Amino acid sequence: MTVLPTALDTNSPEYASNRAAMAEKLAELETEHAKALAGGGEKYVARHRGRGKLPARERIELLVDPDTPFLELSPLAAWGSDYAVGASLVTGIGVIEGVECLITANDPTVRGGASNPWTLKKALRANEIAFANRLPCVSLVESGGADLPSQKEIFIPGGALFRDITRLSAAQIPTVAVVFGNSTAGGAYVPGMSDHTVMIKEQSKVFLGGPPLVKMATGEESDDESLGGAEMHARTSGLADHFAVDEHDAIRQARRIVARLNWRKAHPDPGPAEPPKYDEDELLGIVPDDLKAPFDPREVIARLVDGSDFDAFKPLYGTSLVTGWARLHGYPVGILANAQGVLFSEESQKAAQFIQLANQRDIPLLFLHNTTGYMVGKEYEQGGIIKHGAMMINAVANSRVPHLSVLMGASYGAGHYGMCGRAYDPRFLFAWPSSKSAVMGPQQLAGVLSIVARASAAAKGQPYDDEADAGLRAMVEQQIEAESLPVFLSGRLYDDGVIDPRDTRTVLGMCLSAIHTAPVEGARGGFGVFRM
Ligand code: COA
């Protein structure tokens, strides 16, 4: 074993101040998460319960195996928008009858569970996860359909939701719809396209048009039950495969459906794993509040991987990027972690080589971000930094092993891409509250804008207002800072969630387990042309 040593001094003032800063950010994060948990607020939750109905998260809790965790995804979706935090939908991975499933549940306490543009993004992301990892899907449906005032944003792209359900089915990935309430118009295609459906007596309402619409269209008088009740669909239309007498019964039946799927993962569970040698709690004191100060990512790796056992690859070459092999909850992983922040030519080439090795051996990759991007300047341009960065991006883009990304600190510029940022399709991407991501740092961005504005004024022969420039710089800096924060980025679905650093090993372990539902296979050739 090659156990990583630690140089972290938990009695040092730096550790204490890093920890205090992280604690403050975690408290802020909890406040935002609480907004998602509150759903539509007390009034609507009380009304929902008053109707004898369970809230979305309680439905999920009953659906998953007792005492098993639920990895909720994108809980901050829609943060910073006009819509409620959480986007009126709960998504995540949970274990049902021993089967890891992708579970979604509408939150009917938020505007009747109607889907706004962020709900759509979140639902489509959930489908993407189900596809890539071959996870059976269970949808707990109760929704007012499209959020009507924002229909122009969702009606046309929203068709993808129904398309995905049947494409999942075509790929032999099971889909189950449990209808707890309203599922009308387009929403009727959720049960309509699913492999298995459960409907609840006097609760499910599944019709293309409700009674008022039918009256308008054809003049026919009708009622909810005869148009789309569970009894009718179970006995007459045949849309309901299973008739449940209440919500608990529906959940029980959904569990039985999953139990009978004959579902087998591509890779077996590796069994119990040795915990890290060092306390995960110490992850709170590693990242400095000021991201300009470097930190040693080996301190993080030592608190994430099994037995803190890590075999470095090329440790003496391109030292600003740590690469090496380890196991996480028993699963083999190749890790790429930024050390000094900047990526030079050596680091880029080393990364490209390492990624190819992982593909040859079918080993998933974990990217731990703390980068300000690729090095700029005459010496580096002449040394071929563009070519070498391109090699790394080529390797990441065409790699076929599953990737996991964790934004610990900075994730700026093309460094975000090279380290498998969102656009490079990592299977999962999580951010720590300490992370920041943008095209560049706020000060640098404001400075560049100011230099450009000054040069533009000079070219036109106009005087430059230095006072206005200082004001503008401060304003831009503030705006970019706010837009670089993880809560803001999570609101836009640019990650799968902002997590407590102490939960990283557990979260990654759950992701790796879910990932191994599908065959893990690296690229067999198929990289782009490496410019040498
Ligand atoms: N778009 C936008 N807002 C919607 C909505 C939708 N599709 N459906 C419901 N809402 C809003 C309501 O206006 C109400 O807002 P308010 O509290 O500010 O008054 C809130 O969500 C709760 O709706 P309410 O009707 O009081 O809840 P409910 O639980 O009694 O009924 C529905 C829920 C979904 C059955 C009912 O609202 C409904 O039929 N909505 C329209 C369904 C529809 O035809 N959708 C089009 C499908 S494409």
Short mmCIF file of N, CA and C in Angstrom, two decimals, residues 89 91 104 106 114-128 131 137 139 143 145-146 154-168 175 186-187 189-191 193-194:
data_model
loop_
_atom_site.label_atom_id
_atom_site.label_comp_id
_atom_site.label_asym_id
_atom_site.label_seq_id
_atom_site.Cartn_x
_atom_site.Cartn_y
_atom_site.Cartn_z
N LEU A 89 -39.84 20.06 -8.70
CA LEU A 89 -39.58 18.67 -9.04
C LEU A 89 -38.45 18.17 -8.15
N THR A 91 -35.62 15.17 -7.90
CA THR A 91 -35.00 14.08 -8.66
C THR A 91 -33.85 13.51 -7.84
N THR A 104 -38.07 10.41 -9.86
CA THR A 104 -38.49 11.81 -9.97
C THR A 104 -39.86 11.93 -9.32
N ASN A 106 -42.94 15.02 -8.87
CA ASN A 106 -43.43 16.40 -8.95
C ASN A 106 -43.75 16.89 -7.55
N ALA A 114 -46.76 22.37 -11.60
CA ALA A 114 -46.59 22.69 -13.02
C ALA A 114 -45.11 22.82 -13.37
N SER A 115 -44.77 22.49 -14.62
CA SER A 115 -43.38 22.49 -15.08
C SER A 115 -43.01 23.83 -15.70
N ASN A 116 -41.99 24.49 -15.14
CA ASN A 116 -41.47 25.72 -15.73
C ASN A 116 -40.17 25.39 -16.47
N PRO A 117 -39.51 26.37 -17.09
CA PRO A 117 -38.31 26.04 -17.87
C PRO A 117 -37.23 25.31 -17.06
N TRP A 118 -37.15 25.61 -15.76
CA TRP A 118 -36.12 24.96 -14.94
C TRP A 118 -36.53 23.53 -14.59
N THR A 119 -37.83 23.31 -14.44
CA THR A 119 -38.33 21.95 -14.19
C THR A 119 -37.96 21.07 -15.37
N LEU A 120 -38.15 21.64 -16.57
CA LEU A 120 -37.86 20.87 -17.78
C LEU A 120 -36.38 20.50 -17.83
N LYS A 121 -35.53 21.51 -17.56
CA LYS A 121 -34.08 21.25 -17.58
C LYS A 121 -33.71 20.16 -16.59
N LYS A 122 -34.31 20.24 -15.40
CA LYS A 122 -33.99 19.28 -14.34
C LYS A 122 -34.48 17.89 -14.73
N ALA A 123 -35.66 17.81 -15.32
CA ALA A 123 -36.21 16.51 -15.71
C ALA A 123 -35.37 15.90 -16.83
N LEU A 124 -34.95 16.74 -17.77
CA LEU A 124 -34.14 16.22 -18.89
C LEU A 124 -32.78 15.76 -18.39
N ARG A 125 -32.23 16.46 -17.41
CA ARG A 125 -30.95 16.03 -16.82
C ARG A 125 -31.13 14.66 -16.14
N ALA A 126 -32.25 14.49 -15.46
CA ALA A 126 -32.51 13.20 -14.79
C ALA A 126 -32.56 12.09 -15.84
N ASN A 127 -33.21 12.35 -16.97
CA ASN A 127 -33.29 11.34 -18.03
C ASN A 127 -31.90 11.01 -18.57
N GLU A 128 -31.07 12.06 -18.72
CA GLU A 128 -29.71 11.87 -19.21
C GLU A 128 -28.94 10.92 -18.28
N PHE A 131 -30.19 7.36 -18.73
CA PHE A 131 -29.66 6.78 -19.97
C PHE A 131 -28.21 6.35 -19.81
N CYS A 137 -36.25 3.92 -14.21
CA CYS A 137 -36.84 5.21 -13.81
C CYS A 137 -38.19 5.02 -13.16
N SER A 139 -41.31 7.44 -11.86
CA SER A 139 -41.82 8.82 -11.79
C SER A 139 -43.05 8.86 -10.91
N SER A 143 -48.99 16.70 -11.47
CA SER A 143 -48.54 17.98 -12.02
C SER A 143 -49.62 18.65 -12.83
N GLY A 145 -49.08 20.10 -15.39
CA GLY A 145 -48.57 20.15 -16.77
C GLY A 145 -47.67 21.35 -16.98
N ALA A 146 -47.76 21.93 -18.16
CA ALA A 146 -46.91 23.08 -18.46
C ALA A 146 -47.31 24.26 -17.61
N ILE A 154 -41.29 26.18 -22.87
CA ILE A 154 -41.26 24.74 -22.58
C ILE A 154 -42.05 23.87 -23.54
N PHE A 155 -43.06 24.45 -24.18
CA PHE A 155 -43.91 23.58 -24.99
C PHE A 155 -43.10 22.82 -26.05
N ILE A 156 -42.34 23.52 -26.87
CA ILE A 156 -41.64 22.84 -27.98
C ILE A 156 -40.50 21.94 -27.47
N PRO A 157 -39.54 22.49 -26.66
CA PRO A 157 -38.50 21.57 -26.18
C PRO A 157 -39.02 20.49 -25.24
N GLY A 158 -40.18 20.74 -24.61
CA GLY A 158 -40.71 19.80 -23.61
C GLY A 158 -41.10 18.46 -24.18
N GLY A 159 -41.28 18.38 -25.49
CA GLY A 159 -41.62 17.11 -26.12
C GLY A 159 -40.57 16.04 -25.85
N ALA A 160 -39.35 16.51 -25.54
CA ALA A 160 -38.24 15.59 -25.29
C ALA A 160 -38.52 14.69 -24.08
N LEU A 161 -39.35 15.18 -23.17
CA LEU A 161 -39.64 14.39 -21.96
C LEU A 161 -40.31 13.07 -22.32
N PHE A 162 -41.28 13.14 -23.21
CA PHE A 162 -42.04 11.93 -23.59
C PHE A 162 -41.19 11.07 -24.53
N ARG A 163 -40.43 11.77 -25.40
CA ARG A 163 -39.51 11.06 -26.29
C ARG A 163 -38.54 10.21 -25.47
N ASP A 164 -38.00 10.81 -24.40
CA ASP A 164 -37.01 10.11 -23.58
C ASP A 164 -37.60 8.86 -22.93
N ILE A 165 -38.85 8.96 -22.46
CA ILE A 165 -39.43 7.80 -21.76
C ILE A 165 -39.44 6.59 -22.69
N THR A 166 -39.86 6.81 -23.94
CA THR A 166 -39.95 5.66 -24.84
C THR A 166 -38.57 5.24 -25.34
N ARG A 167 -37.63 6.20 -25.44
CA ARG A 167 -36.27 5.80 -25.84
C ARG A 167 -35.59 4.99 -24.73
N LEU A 168 -35.88 5.34 -23.47
CA LEU A 168 -35.36 4.55 -22.35
C LEU A 168 -35.89 3.12 -22.47
N THR A 175 -39.27 1.78 -17.22
CA THR A 175 -39.87 3.05 -16.78
C THR A 175 -41.19 2.74 -16.07
N GLY A 186 -50.39 17.01 -22.07
CA GLY A 186 -49.11 16.36 -22.37
C GLY A 186 -48.71 15.41 -21.27
N GLY A 187 -49.05 15.80 -20.01
CA GLY A 187 -48.69 15.00 -18.84
C GLY A 187 -49.25 13.58 -18.92
N TYR A 189 -49.07 11.67 -21.25
CA TYR A 189 -48.12 10.79 -21.94
C TYR A 189 -47.04 10.24 -21.01
N VAL A 190 -46.95 10.76 -19.80
CA VAL A 190 -45.98 10.15 -18.87
C VAL A 190 -46.42 8.72 -18.57
N PRO A 191 -47.65 8.49 -18.05
CA PRO A 191 -48.08 7.09 -17.95
C PRO A 191 -48.22 6.48 -19.34
N MET A 193 -46.50 6.65 -22.02
CA MET A 193 -45.28 6.14 -22.64
C MET A 193 -44.53 5.16 -21.74
N SER A 194 -44.93 5.05 -20.46
CA SER A 194 -44.15 4.24 -19.52
C SER A 194 -44.41 2.75 -19.69
#
